[in-house]
XYZ file of C-alpha atoms in Angstrom:
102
model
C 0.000 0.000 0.000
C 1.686 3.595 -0.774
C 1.692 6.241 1.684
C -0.399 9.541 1.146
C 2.261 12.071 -0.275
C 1.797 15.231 1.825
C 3.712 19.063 0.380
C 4.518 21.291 2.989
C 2.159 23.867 2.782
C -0.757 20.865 3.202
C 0.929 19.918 6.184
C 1.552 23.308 7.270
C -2.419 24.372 7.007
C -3.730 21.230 8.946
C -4.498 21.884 12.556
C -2.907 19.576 15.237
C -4.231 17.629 17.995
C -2.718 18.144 21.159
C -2.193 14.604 21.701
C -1.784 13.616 17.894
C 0.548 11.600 16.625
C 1.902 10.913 13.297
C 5.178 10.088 11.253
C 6.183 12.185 8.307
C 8.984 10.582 5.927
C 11.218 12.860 3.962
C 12.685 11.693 1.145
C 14.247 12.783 -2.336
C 13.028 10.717 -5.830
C 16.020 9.879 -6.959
C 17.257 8.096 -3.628
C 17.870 4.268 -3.282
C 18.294 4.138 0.306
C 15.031 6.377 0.652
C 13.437 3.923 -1.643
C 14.301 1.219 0.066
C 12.865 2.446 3.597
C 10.315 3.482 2.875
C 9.528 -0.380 1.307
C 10.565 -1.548 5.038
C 7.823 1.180 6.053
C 5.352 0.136 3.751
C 5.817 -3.530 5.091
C 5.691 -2.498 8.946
C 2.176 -0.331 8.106
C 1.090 -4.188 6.391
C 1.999 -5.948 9.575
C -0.196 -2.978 11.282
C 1.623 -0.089 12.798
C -0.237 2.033 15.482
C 1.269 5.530 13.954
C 0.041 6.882 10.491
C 2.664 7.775 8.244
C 2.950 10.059 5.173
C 5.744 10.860 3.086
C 6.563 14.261 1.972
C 9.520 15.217 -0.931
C 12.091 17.369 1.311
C 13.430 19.386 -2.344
C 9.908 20.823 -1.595
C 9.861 21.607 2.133
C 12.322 24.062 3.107
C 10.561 25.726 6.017
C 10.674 22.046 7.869
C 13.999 21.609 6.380
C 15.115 24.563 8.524
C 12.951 24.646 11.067
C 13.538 20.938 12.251
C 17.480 20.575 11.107
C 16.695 17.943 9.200
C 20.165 16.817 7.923
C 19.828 13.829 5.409
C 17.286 11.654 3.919
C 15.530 9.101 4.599
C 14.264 10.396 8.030
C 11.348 9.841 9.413
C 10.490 12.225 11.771
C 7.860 11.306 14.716
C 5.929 13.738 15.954
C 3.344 14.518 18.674
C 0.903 17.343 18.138
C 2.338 18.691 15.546
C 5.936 18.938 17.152
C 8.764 16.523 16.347
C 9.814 13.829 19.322
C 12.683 12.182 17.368
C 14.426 12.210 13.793
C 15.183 8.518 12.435
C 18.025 8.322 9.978
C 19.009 4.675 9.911
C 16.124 2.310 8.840
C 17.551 -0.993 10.604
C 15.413 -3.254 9.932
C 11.426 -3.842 9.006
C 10.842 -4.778 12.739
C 13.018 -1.498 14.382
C 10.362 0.470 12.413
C 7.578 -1.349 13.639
C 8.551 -1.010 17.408
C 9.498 2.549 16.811
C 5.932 3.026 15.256
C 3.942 1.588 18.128
């Protein structure tokens, strides 16, 4: 199943729960190690992952870019209301993502 694709003025307009939580996965098209997490990802959400993820092209979000430090792709960033808790860089393994995404 593919992940909804999210730009950054989308996510930028939604309003955020208090409690919400979410991943958002940065990536960049032309990356193999970005395409191959986010196949481990895609897996994980198949075995059934608590945390809803989207995906979001990082060439087009600069304001998160700078805002969050984000310093290399893939990274899945986990966030709580609207505010990121931690930065992933290194996709381990199928079942690192799923714990992390519990």
């Amino acid at each position: 199943m593919a992940f909804q694709e999210i730009t950054e003025q989308q996510w930028l307009s939604e309003s955020k729960a208090e409690e919400e939580r979410e991943a958002l996965f940065f990536f960049t098209p032309l990356c193999g190690t970005c395409k191959l997490a986010l196949r481990m990802l895609e897996i994980a959400e198949a075995a059934g992952i608590a945390v809803p993820v989207r995906t979001m092209n990082i060439n087009f979000a600069p304001a998160l870019r700078e805002r969050w430090r984000i310093s290399s792709v893939p990274c899945l960033a986990l966030l709580e209301g609207g505010q990121p808790v931690r930065f992933e860089y290194a996709m381990r393994s199928v079942d690192d993502l799923y714990r992390l995404l519990q």
